[in-house]
Amino acid sequence: MPLLIAVSGFKDSGKTTLAGALLKMLAERGLAVGFVKHCGEDVLSPPESDTGKMEALGARTVFWGRNGARMEFPFLKMDRNSIQALFAGDDIVLVEGGKDLPLPRIWVGDPRGLPAEVKGVFACYDRTSSAGDGSFLFSSGEESFLAEKILGYFHRAEGSSGAEVYVRGRKVPLKPFLARMLSGCLSGLLLPLKGMLSLREGVEIHLKRRQ
């Protein structure tokens, strides 16, 4: 499943600009990346629209136009499991905002102004700072160093997550990418099922071939 990293900060602190720069650098390094932007506005189609009427019936809808398509998920609670299910198969997803989500976090702004209630900060990016320290504080022009720090975080997490496959009691060796892909795809299929609230403790699946 993908590694989720929050990019948090006050309004107009430069979160979107930083996220865009980091995503570009991570993609250039061969990673599959995703992006979630949180806002305080309504994002679904208006109730009187065609898609809005279908959503009122409880149906997930796709709005398809000339330049692409947009899928809408009414009443979806955006938590860690939901985001990982939506981005199954990706490597890293940056979540802009999300101060309340329990995620590893980059704080955008002066670290001296970091609110005490914001947790999980492993790096700060302050575009007004003259220079960073190369470890925790990064400034304008040092985005590539921050991207490398994220890569290191990703590679450490890569070895400790993913699906395990056993056939007749013997573990089948899987490459890390395939293990994460299987885990993400299965999470996306299982989480919408009734009564499936979390996969935090793991899940066992037994496949039996029909005779």
Short mmCIF file of N, CA, C and O in Angstrom, two decimals, residues 149-201:
data_model
loop_
_atom_site.label_atom_id
_atom_site.label_comp_id
_atom_site.label_asym_id
_atom_site.label_seq_id
_atom_site.Cartn_x
_atom_site.Cartn_y
_atom_site.Cartn_z
N LYS A 149 15.01 12.93 1.40
CA LYS A 149 14.62 12.50 2.75
C LYS A 149 13.34 11.67 2.67
O LYS A 149 13.22 10.64 3.36
N ILE A 150 12.38 12.08 1.83
CA ILE A 150 11.15 11.31 1.65
C ILE A 150 11.47 9.94 1.05
O ILE A 150 10.89 8.92 1.46
N LEU A 151 12.39 9.92 0.08
CA LEU A 151 12.78 8.64 -0.53
C LEU A 151 13.35 7.68 0.52
O LEU A 151 13.05 6.48 0.52
N GLY A 152 14.18 8.21 1.41
CA GLY A 152 14.73 7.37 2.46
C GLY A 152 13.64 6.84 3.37
O GLY A 152 13.66 5.66 3.77
N TYR A 153 12.68 7.68 3.68
CA TYR A 153 11.53 7.27 4.50
C TYR A 153 10.76 6.18 3.79
O TYR A 153 10.33 5.18 4.39
N PHE A 154 10.59 6.33 2.48
CA PHE A 154 9.85 5.35 1.68
C PHE A 154 10.57 4.01 1.65
O PHE A 154 9.94 2.95 1.83
N HIS A 155 11.87 4.01 1.44
CA HIS A 155 12.61 2.76 1.34
C HIS A 155 12.64 2.02 2.67
O HIS A 155 12.64 0.79 2.69
N ARG A 156 12.65 2.75 3.79
CA ARG A 156 12.58 2.08 5.09
C ARG A 156 11.22 1.43 5.28
O ARG A 156 11.11 0.32 5.81
N ALA A 157 10.16 2.14 4.86
CA ALA A 157 8.82 1.57 5.01
C ALA A 157 8.57 0.45 4.02
O ALA A 157 7.79 -0.47 4.28
N GLU A 158 9.27 0.48 2.88
CA GLU A 158 9.05 -0.49 1.81
C GLU A 158 9.33 -1.91 2.26
O GLU A 158 8.63 -2.86 1.90
N GLY A 159 10.33 -2.06 3.11
CA GLY A 159 10.70 -3.40 3.54
C GLY A 159 9.82 -3.97 4.63
O GLY A 159 9.94 -5.14 4.99
N SER A 160 8.89 -3.16 5.19
CA SER A 160 8.11 -3.63 6.34
C SER A 160 6.62 -3.69 6.06
O SER A 160 5.85 -3.88 6.98
N SER A 161 6.20 -3.50 4.82
CA SER A 161 4.76 -3.53 4.53
C SER A 161 4.51 -4.29 3.25
O SER A 161 5.40 -4.47 2.42
N GLY A 162 3.30 -4.77 3.10
CA GLY A 162 2.93 -5.47 1.89
C GLY A 162 2.32 -6.81 2.20
O GLY A 162 2.30 -7.27 3.34
N ALA A 163 1.82 -7.46 1.16
CA ALA A 163 1.17 -8.75 1.32
C ALA A 163 2.19 -9.88 1.39
O ALA A 163 3.30 -9.77 0.87
N GLU A 164 1.82 -10.95 2.07
CA GLU A 164 2.61 -12.18 2.09
C GLU A 164 1.74 -13.30 1.53
O GLU A 164 0.56 -13.39 1.85
N VAL A 165 2.31 -14.12 0.68
CA VAL A 165 1.58 -15.20 0.01
C VAL A 165 2.19 -16.54 0.40
O VAL A 165 3.41 -16.71 0.34
N TYR A 166 1.32 -17.47 0.82
CA TYR A 166 1.76 -18.81 1.19
C TYR A 166 0.99 -19.83 0.34
O TYR A 166 -0.21 -19.69 0.14
N VAL A 167 1.67 -20.83 -0.16
CA VAL A 167 1.06 -21.92 -0.90
C VAL A 167 1.46 -23.22 -0.21
O VAL A 167 2.65 -23.54 -0.09
N ARG A 168 0.45 -23.94 0.28
CA ARG A 168 0.66 -25.18 1.04
C ARG A 168 1.65 -24.98 2.19
O ARG A 168 2.51 -25.80 2.47
N GLY A 169 1.50 -23.83 2.85
CA GLY A 169 2.31 -23.54 4.02
C GLY A 169 3.68 -22.96 3.73
O GLY A 169 4.40 -22.58 4.65
N ARG A 170 4.05 -22.86 2.46
CA ARG A 170 5.37 -22.33 2.10
C ARG A 170 5.23 -20.90 1.58
O ARG A 170 4.39 -20.61 0.72
N LYS A 171 6.05 -20.01 2.12
CA LYS A 171 5.99 -18.61 1.73
C LYS A 171 6.56 -18.41 0.33
O LYS A 171 7.65 -18.89 0.01
N VAL A 172 5.79 -17.72 -0.51
CA VAL A 172 6.23 -17.42 -1.88
C VAL A 172 6.99 -16.10 -1.87
O VAL A 172 6.46 -15.08 -1.41
N PRO A 173 8.23 -16.07 -2.33
CA PRO A 173 8.99 -14.80 -2.34
C PRO A 173 8.37 -13.79 -3.30
O PRO A 173 8.07 -14.12 -4.45
N LEU A 174 8.15 -12.59 -2.82
CA LEU A 174 7.58 -11.52 -3.63
C LEU A 174 8.52 -10.32 -3.62
O LEU A 174 9.10 -9.99 -2.59
N LYS A 175 8.65 -9.67 -4.76
CA LYS A 175 9.39 -8.42 -4.81
C LYS A 175 8.59 -7.35 -4.05
O LYS A 175 7.37 -7.40 -4.01
N PRO A 176 9.27 -6.39 -3.41
CA PRO A 176 8.57 -5.37 -2.61
C PRO A 176 7.45 -4.67 -3.36
O PRO A 176 6.37 -4.42 -2.82
N PHE A 177 7.68 -4.35 -4.65
CA PHE A 177 6.65 -3.65 -5.42
C PHE A 177 5.39 -4.50 -5.54
O PHE A 177 4.27 -4.03 -5.35
N LEU A 178 5.57 -5.80 -5.87
CA LEU A 178 4.42 -6.68 -6.02
C LEU A 178 3.71 -6.88 -4.68
O LEU A 178 2.48 -6.93 -4.63
N ALA A 179 4.47 -6.98 -3.59
CA ALA A 179 3.86 -7.14 -2.26
C ALA A 179 2.99 -5.94 -1.92
O ALA A 179 1.87 -6.08 -1.41
N ARG A 180 3.49 -4.73 -2.23
CA ARG A 180 2.70 -3.53 -1.96
C ARG A 180 1.49 -3.46 -2.89
O ARG A 180 0.41 -3.04 -2.49
N MET A 181 1.68 -3.85 -4.14
CA MET A 181 0.58 -3.83 -5.10
C MET A 181 -0.55 -4.75 -4.66
O MET A 181 -1.73 -4.38 -4.67
N LEU A 182 -0.21 -5.97 -4.26
CA LEU A 182 -1.23 -6.92 -3.79
C LEU A 182 -1.94 -6.39 -2.56
O LEU A 182 -3.17 -6.46 -2.45
N SER A 183 -1.16 -5.84 -1.62
CA SER A 183 -1.76 -5.32 -0.40
C SER A 183 -2.72 -4.17 -0.70
O SER A 183 -3.82 -4.11 -0.17
N GLY A 184 -2.29 -3.25 -1.58
CA GLY A 184 -3.14 -2.12 -1.91
C GLY A 184 -4.40 -2.53 -2.64
O GLY A 184 -5.50 -2.04 -2.34
N CYS A 185 -4.27 -3.44 -3.61
CA CYS A 185 -5.44 -3.89 -4.37
C CYS A 185 -6.44 -4.64 -3.49
O CYS A 185 -7.66 -4.41 -3.57
N LEU A 186 -5.93 -5.52 -2.62
CA LEU A 186 -6.82 -6.25 -1.73
C LEU A 186 -7.50 -5.32 -0.73
O LEU A 186 -8.68 -5.48 -0.42
N SER A 187 -6.76 -4.32 -0.24
CA SER A 187 -7.38 -3.35 0.67
C SER A 187 -8.51 -2.61 -0.02
O SER A 187 -9.58 -2.39 0.57
N GLY A 188 -8.30 -2.22 -1.28
CA GLY A 188 -9.34 -1.52 -2.02
C GLY A 188 -10.58 -2.36 -2.23
O GLY A 188 -11.70 -1.84 -2.28
N LEU A 189 -10.42 -3.68 -2.36
CA LEU A 189 -11.56 -4.58 -2.55
C LEU A 189 -12.28 -4.88 -1.23
O LEU A 189 -13.50 -5.02 -1.19
N LEU A 190 -11.51 -4.98 -0.13
CA LEU A 190 -12.09 -5.44 1.13
C LEU A 190 -12.69 -4.33 1.97
O LEU A 190 -13.72 -4.53 2.64
N LEU A 191 -12.07 -3.14 1.97
CA LEU A 191 -12.52 -2.09 2.87
C LEU A 191 -13.97 -1.66 2.65
O LEU A 191 -14.67 -1.32 3.60
N PRO A 192 -14.50 -1.66 1.39
CA PRO A 192 -15.90 -1.27 1.22
C PRO A 192 -16.90 -2.30 1.73
O PRO A 192 -18.10 -2.00 1.82
N LEU A 193 -16.46 -3.52 2.08
CA LEU A 193 -17.39 -4.55 2.50
C LEU A 193 -18.00 -4.22 3.86
O LEU A 193 -17.37 -3.62 4.72
N LYS A 194 -19.24 -4.63 4.05
CA LYS A 194 -19.94 -4.37 5.29
C LYS A 194 -19.22 -5.02 6.45
O LYS A 194 -18.85 -6.19 6.41
N GLY A 195 -19.01 -4.25 7.52
CA GLY A 195 -18.35 -4.77 8.71
C GLY A 195 -16.84 -4.71 8.66
O GLY A 195 -16.16 -5.00 9.65
N MET A 196 -16.26 -4.33 7.52
CA MET A 196 -14.81 -4.26 7.37
C MET A 196 -14.37 -2.83 7.69
O MET A 196 -14.29 -1.96 6.81
N LEU A 197 -14.12 -2.55 8.96
CA LEU A 197 -13.83 -1.19 9.40
C LEU A 197 -12.35 -0.83 9.27
O LEU A 197 -12.00 0.31 9.06
N SER A 198 -11.48 -1.82 9.41
CA SER A 198 -10.05 -1.54 9.37
C SER A 198 -9.28 -2.80 9.04
O SER A 198 -9.70 -3.91 9.38
N LEU A 199 -8.13 -2.61 8.39
CA LEU A 199 -7.21 -3.72 8.12
C LEU A 199 -5.92 -3.53 8.90
O LEU A 199 -4.90 -4.12 8.58
N ARG A 200 -5.97 -2.67 9.92
CA ARG A 200 -4.78 -2.32 10.67
C ARG A 200 -4.08 -3.55 11.26
O ARG A 200 -2.86 -3.62 11.33
N GLU A 201 -4.87 -4.54 11.72
CA GLU A 201 -4.29 -5.73 12.33
C GLU A 201 -3.97 -6.82 11.31
O GLU A 201 -3.55 -7.92 11.67
#
